[in-house]
Tab-separated table of C-alpha atoms and ligand atoms in Angstrom:
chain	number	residue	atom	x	y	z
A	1	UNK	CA	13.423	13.907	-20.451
A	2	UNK	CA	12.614	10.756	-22.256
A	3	UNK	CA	10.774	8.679	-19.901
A	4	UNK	CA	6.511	8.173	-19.291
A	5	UNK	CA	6.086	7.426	-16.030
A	6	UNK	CA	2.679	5.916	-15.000
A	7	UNK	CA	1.533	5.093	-11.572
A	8	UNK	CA	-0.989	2.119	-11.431
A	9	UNK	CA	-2.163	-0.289	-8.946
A	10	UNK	CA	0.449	-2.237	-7.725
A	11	UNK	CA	0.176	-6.008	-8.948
A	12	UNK	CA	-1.127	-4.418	-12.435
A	13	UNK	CA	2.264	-3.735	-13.645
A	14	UNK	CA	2.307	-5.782	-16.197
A	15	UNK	CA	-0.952	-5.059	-17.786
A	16	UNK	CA	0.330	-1.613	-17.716
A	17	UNK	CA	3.225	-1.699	-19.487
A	18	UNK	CA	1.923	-4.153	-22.033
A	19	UNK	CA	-0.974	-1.306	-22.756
A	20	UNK	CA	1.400	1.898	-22.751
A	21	UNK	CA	3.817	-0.176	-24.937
A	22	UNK	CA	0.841	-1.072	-27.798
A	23	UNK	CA	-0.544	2.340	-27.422
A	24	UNK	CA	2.999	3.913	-28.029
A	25	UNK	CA	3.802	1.376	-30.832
A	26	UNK	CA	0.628	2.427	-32.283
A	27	UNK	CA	1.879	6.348	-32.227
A	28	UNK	CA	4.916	5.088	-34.217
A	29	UNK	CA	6.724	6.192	-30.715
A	30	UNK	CA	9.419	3.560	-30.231
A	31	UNK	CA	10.782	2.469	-26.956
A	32	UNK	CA	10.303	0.084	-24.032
A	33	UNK	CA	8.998	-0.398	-20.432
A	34	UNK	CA	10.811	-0.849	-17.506
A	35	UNK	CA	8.143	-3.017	-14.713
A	36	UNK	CA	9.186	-3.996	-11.523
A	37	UNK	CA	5.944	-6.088	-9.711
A	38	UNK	CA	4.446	-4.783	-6.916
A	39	UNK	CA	5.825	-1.560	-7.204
A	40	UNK	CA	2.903	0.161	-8.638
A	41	UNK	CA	4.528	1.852	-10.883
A	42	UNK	CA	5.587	1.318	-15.180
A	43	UNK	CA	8.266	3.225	-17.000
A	44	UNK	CA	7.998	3.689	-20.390
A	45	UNK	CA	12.056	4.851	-21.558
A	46	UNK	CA	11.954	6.252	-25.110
A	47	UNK	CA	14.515	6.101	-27.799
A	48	UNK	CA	14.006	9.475	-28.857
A	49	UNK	CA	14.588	12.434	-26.168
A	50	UNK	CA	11.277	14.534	-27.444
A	51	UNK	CA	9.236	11.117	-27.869
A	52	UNK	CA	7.861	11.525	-24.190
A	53	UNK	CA	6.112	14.575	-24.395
A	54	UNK	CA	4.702	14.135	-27.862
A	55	UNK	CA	3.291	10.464	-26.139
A	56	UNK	CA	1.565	12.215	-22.889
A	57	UNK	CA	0.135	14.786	-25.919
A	58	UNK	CA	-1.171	12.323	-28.400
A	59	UNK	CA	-2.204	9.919	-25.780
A	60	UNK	CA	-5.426	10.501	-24.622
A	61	UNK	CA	-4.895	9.296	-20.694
A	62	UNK	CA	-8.930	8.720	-20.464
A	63	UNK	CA	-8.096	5.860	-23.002
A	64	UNK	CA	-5.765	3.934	-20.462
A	65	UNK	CA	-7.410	1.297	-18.285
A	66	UNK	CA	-4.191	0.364	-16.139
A	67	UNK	CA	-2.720	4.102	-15.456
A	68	UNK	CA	-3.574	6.050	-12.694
A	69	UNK	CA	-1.491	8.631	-13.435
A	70	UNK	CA	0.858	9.437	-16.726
A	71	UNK	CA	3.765	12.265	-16.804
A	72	UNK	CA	7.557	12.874	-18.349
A	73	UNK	CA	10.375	12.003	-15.974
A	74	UNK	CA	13.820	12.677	-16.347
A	75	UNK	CA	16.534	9.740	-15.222
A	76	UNK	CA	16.018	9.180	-11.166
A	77	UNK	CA	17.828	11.313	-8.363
A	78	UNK	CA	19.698	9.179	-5.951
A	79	UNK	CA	20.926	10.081	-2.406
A	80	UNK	CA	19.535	13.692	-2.084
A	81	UNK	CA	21.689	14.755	-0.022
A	82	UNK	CA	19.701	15.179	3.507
A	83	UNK	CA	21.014	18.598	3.985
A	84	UNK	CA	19.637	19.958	0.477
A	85	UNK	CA	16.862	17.457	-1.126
A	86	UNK	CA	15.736	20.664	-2.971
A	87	UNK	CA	18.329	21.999	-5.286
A	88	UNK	CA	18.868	18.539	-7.061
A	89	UNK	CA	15.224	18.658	-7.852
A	90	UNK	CA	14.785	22.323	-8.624
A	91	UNK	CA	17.886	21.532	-11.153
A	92	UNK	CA	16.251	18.891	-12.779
A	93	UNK	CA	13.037	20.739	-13.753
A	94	UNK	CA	15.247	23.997	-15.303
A	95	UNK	CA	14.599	24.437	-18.643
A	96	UNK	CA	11.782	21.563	-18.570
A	97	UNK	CA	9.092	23.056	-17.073
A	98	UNK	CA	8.175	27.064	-16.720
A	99	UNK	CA	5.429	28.916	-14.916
A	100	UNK	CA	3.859	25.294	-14.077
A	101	UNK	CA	0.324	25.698	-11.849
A	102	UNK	CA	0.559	22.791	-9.286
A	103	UNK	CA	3.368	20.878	-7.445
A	104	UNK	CA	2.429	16.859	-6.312
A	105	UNK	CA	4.714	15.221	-4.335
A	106	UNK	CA	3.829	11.797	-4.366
A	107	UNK	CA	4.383	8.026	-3.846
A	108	UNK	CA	3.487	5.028	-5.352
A	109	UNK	CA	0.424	3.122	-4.275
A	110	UNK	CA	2.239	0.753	-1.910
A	111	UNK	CA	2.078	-0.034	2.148
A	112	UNK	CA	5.960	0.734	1.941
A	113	UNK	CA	6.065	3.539	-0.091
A	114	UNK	CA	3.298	5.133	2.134
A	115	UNK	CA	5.940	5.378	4.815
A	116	UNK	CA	7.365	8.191	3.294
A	117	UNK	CA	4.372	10.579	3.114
A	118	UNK	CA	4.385	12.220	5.772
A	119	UNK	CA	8.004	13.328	4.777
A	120	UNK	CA	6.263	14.446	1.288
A	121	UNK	CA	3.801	16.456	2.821
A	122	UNK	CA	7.084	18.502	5.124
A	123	UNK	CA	8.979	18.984	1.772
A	124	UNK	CA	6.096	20.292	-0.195
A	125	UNK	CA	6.296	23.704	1.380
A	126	UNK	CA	9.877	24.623	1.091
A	127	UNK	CA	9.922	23.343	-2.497
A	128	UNK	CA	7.085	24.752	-4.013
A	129	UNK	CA	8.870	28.455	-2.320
A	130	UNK	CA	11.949	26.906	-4.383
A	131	UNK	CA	9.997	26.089	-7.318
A	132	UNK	CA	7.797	29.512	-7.622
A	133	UNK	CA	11.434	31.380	-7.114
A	134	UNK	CA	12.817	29.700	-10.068
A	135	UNK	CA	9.784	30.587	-11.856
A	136	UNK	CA	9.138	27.199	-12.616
A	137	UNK	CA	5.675	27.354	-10.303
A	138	UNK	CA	3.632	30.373	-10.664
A	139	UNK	CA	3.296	32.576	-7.689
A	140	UNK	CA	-0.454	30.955	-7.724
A	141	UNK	CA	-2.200	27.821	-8.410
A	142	UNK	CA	-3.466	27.565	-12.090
A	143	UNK	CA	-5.452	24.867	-13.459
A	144	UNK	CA	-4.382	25.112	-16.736
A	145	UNK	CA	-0.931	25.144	-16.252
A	146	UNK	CA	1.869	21.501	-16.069
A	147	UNK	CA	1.613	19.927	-12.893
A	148	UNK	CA	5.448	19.222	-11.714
A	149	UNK	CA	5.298	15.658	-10.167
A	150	UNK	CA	7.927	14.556	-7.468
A	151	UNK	CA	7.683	10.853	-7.113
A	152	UNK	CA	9.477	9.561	-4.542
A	153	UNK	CA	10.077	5.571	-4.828
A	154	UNK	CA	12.689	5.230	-1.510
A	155	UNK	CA	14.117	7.973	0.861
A	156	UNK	CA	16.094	10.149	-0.917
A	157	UNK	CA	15.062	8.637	-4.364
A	158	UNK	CA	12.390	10.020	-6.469
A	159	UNK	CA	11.858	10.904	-10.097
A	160	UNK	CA	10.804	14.431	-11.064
A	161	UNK	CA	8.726	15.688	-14.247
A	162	UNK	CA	5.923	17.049	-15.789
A	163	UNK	CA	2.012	15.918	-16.466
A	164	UNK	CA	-0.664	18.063	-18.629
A	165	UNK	CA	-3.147	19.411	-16.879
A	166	UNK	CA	-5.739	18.926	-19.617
A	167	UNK	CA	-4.536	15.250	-20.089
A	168	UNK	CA	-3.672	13.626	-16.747
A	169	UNK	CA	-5.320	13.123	-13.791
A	170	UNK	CA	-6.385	15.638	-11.367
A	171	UNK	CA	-5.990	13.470	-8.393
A	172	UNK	CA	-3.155	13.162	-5.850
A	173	UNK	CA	-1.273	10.186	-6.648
A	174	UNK	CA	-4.105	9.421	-9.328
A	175	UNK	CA	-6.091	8.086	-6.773
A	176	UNK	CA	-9.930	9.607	-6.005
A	177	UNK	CA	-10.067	10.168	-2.549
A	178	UNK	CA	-13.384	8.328	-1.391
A	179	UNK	CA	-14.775	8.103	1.866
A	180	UNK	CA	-15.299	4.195	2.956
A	181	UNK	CA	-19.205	3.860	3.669
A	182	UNK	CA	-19.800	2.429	7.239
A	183	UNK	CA	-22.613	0.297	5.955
A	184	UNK	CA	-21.246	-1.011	2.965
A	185	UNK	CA	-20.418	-5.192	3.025
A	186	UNK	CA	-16.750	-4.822	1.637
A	187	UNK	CA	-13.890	-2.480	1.445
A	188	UNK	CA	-13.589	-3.611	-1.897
A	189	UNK	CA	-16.747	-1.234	-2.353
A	190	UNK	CA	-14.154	1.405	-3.099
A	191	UNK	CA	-12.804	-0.222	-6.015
A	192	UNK	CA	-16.114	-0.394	-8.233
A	193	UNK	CA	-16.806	3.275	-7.202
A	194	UNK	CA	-13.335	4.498	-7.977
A	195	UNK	CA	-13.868	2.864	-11.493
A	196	UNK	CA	-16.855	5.139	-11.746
A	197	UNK	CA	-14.748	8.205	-10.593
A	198	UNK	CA	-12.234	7.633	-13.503
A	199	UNK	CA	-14.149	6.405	-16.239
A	200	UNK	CA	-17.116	7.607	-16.108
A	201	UNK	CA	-17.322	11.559	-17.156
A	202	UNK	CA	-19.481	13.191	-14.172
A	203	UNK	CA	-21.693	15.023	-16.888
A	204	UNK	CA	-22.800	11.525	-17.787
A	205	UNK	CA	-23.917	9.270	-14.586
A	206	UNK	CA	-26.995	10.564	-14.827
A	207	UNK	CA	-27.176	8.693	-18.145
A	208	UNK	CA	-25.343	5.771	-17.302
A	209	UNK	CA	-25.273	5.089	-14.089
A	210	UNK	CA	-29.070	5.551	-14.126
A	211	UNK	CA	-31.636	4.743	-12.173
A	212	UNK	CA	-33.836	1.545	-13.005
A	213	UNK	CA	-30.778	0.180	-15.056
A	214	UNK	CA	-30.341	-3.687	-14.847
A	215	UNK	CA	-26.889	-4.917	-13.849
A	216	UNK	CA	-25.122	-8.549	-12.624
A	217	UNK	CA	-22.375	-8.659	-10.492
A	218	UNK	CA	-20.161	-12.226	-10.786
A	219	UNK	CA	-18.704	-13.250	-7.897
A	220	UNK	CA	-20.778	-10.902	-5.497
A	221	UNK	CA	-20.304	-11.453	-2.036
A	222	UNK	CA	-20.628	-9.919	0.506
A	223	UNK	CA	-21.930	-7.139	-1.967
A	224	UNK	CA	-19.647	-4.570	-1.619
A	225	UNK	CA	-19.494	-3.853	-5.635
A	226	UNK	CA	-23.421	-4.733	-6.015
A	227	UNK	CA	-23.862	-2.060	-2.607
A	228	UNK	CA	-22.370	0.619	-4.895
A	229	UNK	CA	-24.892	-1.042	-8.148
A	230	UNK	CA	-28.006	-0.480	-5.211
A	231	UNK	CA	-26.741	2.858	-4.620
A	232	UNK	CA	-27.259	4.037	-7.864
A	233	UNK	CA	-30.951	2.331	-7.799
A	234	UNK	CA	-30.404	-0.042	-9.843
A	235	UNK	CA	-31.613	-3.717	-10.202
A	236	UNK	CA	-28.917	-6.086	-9.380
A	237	UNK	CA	-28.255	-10.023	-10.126
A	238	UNK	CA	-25.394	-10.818	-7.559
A	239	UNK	CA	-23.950	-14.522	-8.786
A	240	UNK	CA	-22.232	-16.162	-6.368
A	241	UNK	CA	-22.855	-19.592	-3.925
A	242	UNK	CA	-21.482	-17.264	-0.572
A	243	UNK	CA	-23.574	-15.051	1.608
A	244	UNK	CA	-25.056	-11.888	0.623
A	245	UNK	CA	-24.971	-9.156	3.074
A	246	UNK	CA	-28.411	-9.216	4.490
A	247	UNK	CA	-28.813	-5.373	4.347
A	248	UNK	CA	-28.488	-5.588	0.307
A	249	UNK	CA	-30.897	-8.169	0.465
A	250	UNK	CA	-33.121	-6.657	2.581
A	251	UNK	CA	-33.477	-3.435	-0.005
A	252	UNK	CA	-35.512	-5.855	-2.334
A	253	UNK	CA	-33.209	-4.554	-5.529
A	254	UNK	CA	-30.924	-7.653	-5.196
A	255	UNK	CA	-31.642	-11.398	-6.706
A	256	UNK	CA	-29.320	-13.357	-4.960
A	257	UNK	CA	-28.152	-16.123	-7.879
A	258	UNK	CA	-26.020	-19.015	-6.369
A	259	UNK	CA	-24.607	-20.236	-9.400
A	260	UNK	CA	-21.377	-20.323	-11.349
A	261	UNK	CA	-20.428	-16.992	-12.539
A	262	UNK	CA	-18.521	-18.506	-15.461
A	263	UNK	CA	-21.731	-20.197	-16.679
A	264	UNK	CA	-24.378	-17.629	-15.751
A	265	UNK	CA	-26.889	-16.327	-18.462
A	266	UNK	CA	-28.950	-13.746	-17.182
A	267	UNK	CA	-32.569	-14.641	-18.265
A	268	UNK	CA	-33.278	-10.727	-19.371
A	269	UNK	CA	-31.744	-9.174	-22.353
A	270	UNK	CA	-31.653	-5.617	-21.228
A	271	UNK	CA	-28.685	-6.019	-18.613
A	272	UNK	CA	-26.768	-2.412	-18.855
A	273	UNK	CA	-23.904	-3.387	-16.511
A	274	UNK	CA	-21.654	-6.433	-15.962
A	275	UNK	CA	-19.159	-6.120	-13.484
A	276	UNK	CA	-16.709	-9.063	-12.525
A	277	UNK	CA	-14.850	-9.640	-8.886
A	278	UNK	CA	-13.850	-13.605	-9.656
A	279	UNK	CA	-10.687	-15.130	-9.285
A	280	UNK	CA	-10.784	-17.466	-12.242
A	281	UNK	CA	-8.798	-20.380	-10.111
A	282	UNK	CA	-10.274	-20.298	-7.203
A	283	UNK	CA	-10.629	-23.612	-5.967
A	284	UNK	CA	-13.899	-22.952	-3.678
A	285	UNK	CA	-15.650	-23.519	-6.690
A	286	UNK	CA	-16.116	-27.348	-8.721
A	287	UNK	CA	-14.281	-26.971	-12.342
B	301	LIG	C1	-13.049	-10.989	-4.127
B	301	LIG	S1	-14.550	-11.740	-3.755
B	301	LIG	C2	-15.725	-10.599	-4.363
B	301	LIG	C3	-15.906	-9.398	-3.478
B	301	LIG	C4	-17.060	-8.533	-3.934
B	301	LIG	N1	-16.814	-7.884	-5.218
B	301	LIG	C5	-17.350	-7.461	-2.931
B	301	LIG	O1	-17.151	-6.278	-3.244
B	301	LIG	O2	-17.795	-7.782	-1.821
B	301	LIG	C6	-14.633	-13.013	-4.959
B	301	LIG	C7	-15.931	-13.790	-4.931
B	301	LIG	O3	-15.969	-14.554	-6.124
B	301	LIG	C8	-16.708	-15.733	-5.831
B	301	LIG	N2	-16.455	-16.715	-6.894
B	301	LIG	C9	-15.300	-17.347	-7.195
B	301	LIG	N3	-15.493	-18.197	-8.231
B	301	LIG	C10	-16.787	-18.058	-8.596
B	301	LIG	C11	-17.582	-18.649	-9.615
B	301	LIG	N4	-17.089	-19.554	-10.443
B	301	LIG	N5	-18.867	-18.266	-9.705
B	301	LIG	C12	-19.399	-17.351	-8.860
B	301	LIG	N6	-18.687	-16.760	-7.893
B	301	LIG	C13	-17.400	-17.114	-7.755
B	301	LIG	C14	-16.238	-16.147	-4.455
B	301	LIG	O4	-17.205	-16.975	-3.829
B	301	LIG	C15	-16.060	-14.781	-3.765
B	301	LIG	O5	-17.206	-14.456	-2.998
């Protein structure tokens, strides 16, 4: 198997290729990255056969911004046949992966791709009883173990490989599973507070996502990212010339700052967090 694959967000392709192909380059591990936009997914083929595993073992994934998720593949199964989807797959992981401690089958991030989880979810069952009888799952789930990956990208398509459990992300699909809170302003809440999930080591929020801590927030409103700053008692500057939701307001943590966000300079010096929604042409605002 000589491919990375990473999952991302889709529309962040791009970024994540161009990061797992300087990170790579920097590893002396030569190769190149496949990116298809909106797919939410990067590829990362390299030249050398044992060049993907030694790049999801030097790699540290905590260091990548763009990838959700980062694991070996092998080259993608085609038309699974509908009356046997599992032996193809079982074949593919023979003599790659032994006594692994998880199975994911799994999608990209995408409205059409989600179409096919409920189909994911039926095969898991059979395959994993596949999988453990091939000895390439243990009979029980094990933490420490490789976590085999099926990723399927269209019905009957779907690469197949490998992640390290102590260097990939413990989530399902890479994605935190958080809970949308009724009284936030935004969906977009959940973006800021996924950000937390993955970057942010839980040993240290206490530390620095303390309370008291100063923070801004460019391009605020509603306040669904300064609603997750409030939540963590901290002192917000929201910058934006739209409405605040008046529920942040009314918590008396928020300064409401209608100004440019490009221009902005907060008048204290002890601002611990900056976090930035704009869209840098948006045309709402005068240039
Ligand atoms: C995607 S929304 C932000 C959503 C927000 N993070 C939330 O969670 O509710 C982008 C915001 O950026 C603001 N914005 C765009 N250009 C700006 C600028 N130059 N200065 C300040 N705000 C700006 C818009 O008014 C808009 O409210």
């Amino acid at each position: 198997m000589n491919k990375v694959l990473l999952y991302c967000r889709p529309g962040f392709e791009k970024e994540c290729a161009a990061e797992i192909s300087a990170k790579a380059t920097e590893r002396e591990i030569f190769g190149f990255a496949r990116v298809k936009d909106d797919s939410g997914y990067v590829l990362y083929e390299c030249y050398q056969q044992e060049d993907a595993e030694k790049l999801i073992q030097t790699l540290p994934f905590s260091e990548l911004i763009f990838a959700r998720q980062m694991l070996v593949v092998g080259e993608l199964l085609r038309d699974l046949p509908q009356e046997d989807r599992i032996s193809p797959i079982v074949g593919m992981l023979t003599g790659v992966v032994e006594k692994g401690g998880d199975l994911r089958v799994e999608v990209p991030d995408t409205n059409q791709a989600k179409e096919l989880t409920k189909f994911c979810r039926k095969l898991t069952v059979p395959l994993r009883a596949s999988l453990r009888e091939s000895k390439i799952l243990l009979n029980y789930e094990s933490p420490k173990r490789p976590v085999v990956h099926v990723f399927f990208i269209a019905p009957g398509t779907c690469y197949v490989g490998y992640s390290l459990p102590e260097n990939n992300s413990p989530f399902y699909m890479g994605i935190p599973r958080l809970k949308f809170p009724s009284d936030a302003p935004s969906r977009s809440t959940l973006k800021l507070e996924e950000a937390f999930h993955v970057f942010i080591p839980a040993d240290e929020w206490e530390e620095r996502l303390g309370s008291g801590m100063y923070a801004v927030d460019l391009g605020a409103c509603p306040g669904g990212w300064t609603y997750q700053l409030v939540k963590h008692s901290m002192w917000v500057y929201a910058v934006d010339n739209g409405p605040m939701a008046p529920s942040l307001m009314d918590t008396g943590q928020v300064t409401h700052c209608r100004e440019d966000g490009f221009k902005y300079r907060p008048a204290r010096s002890n601002i611990s967090w900056l976090v930035c929604d704009m869209v840098e042409n948006q045309c709402a605002w005068p240039v």
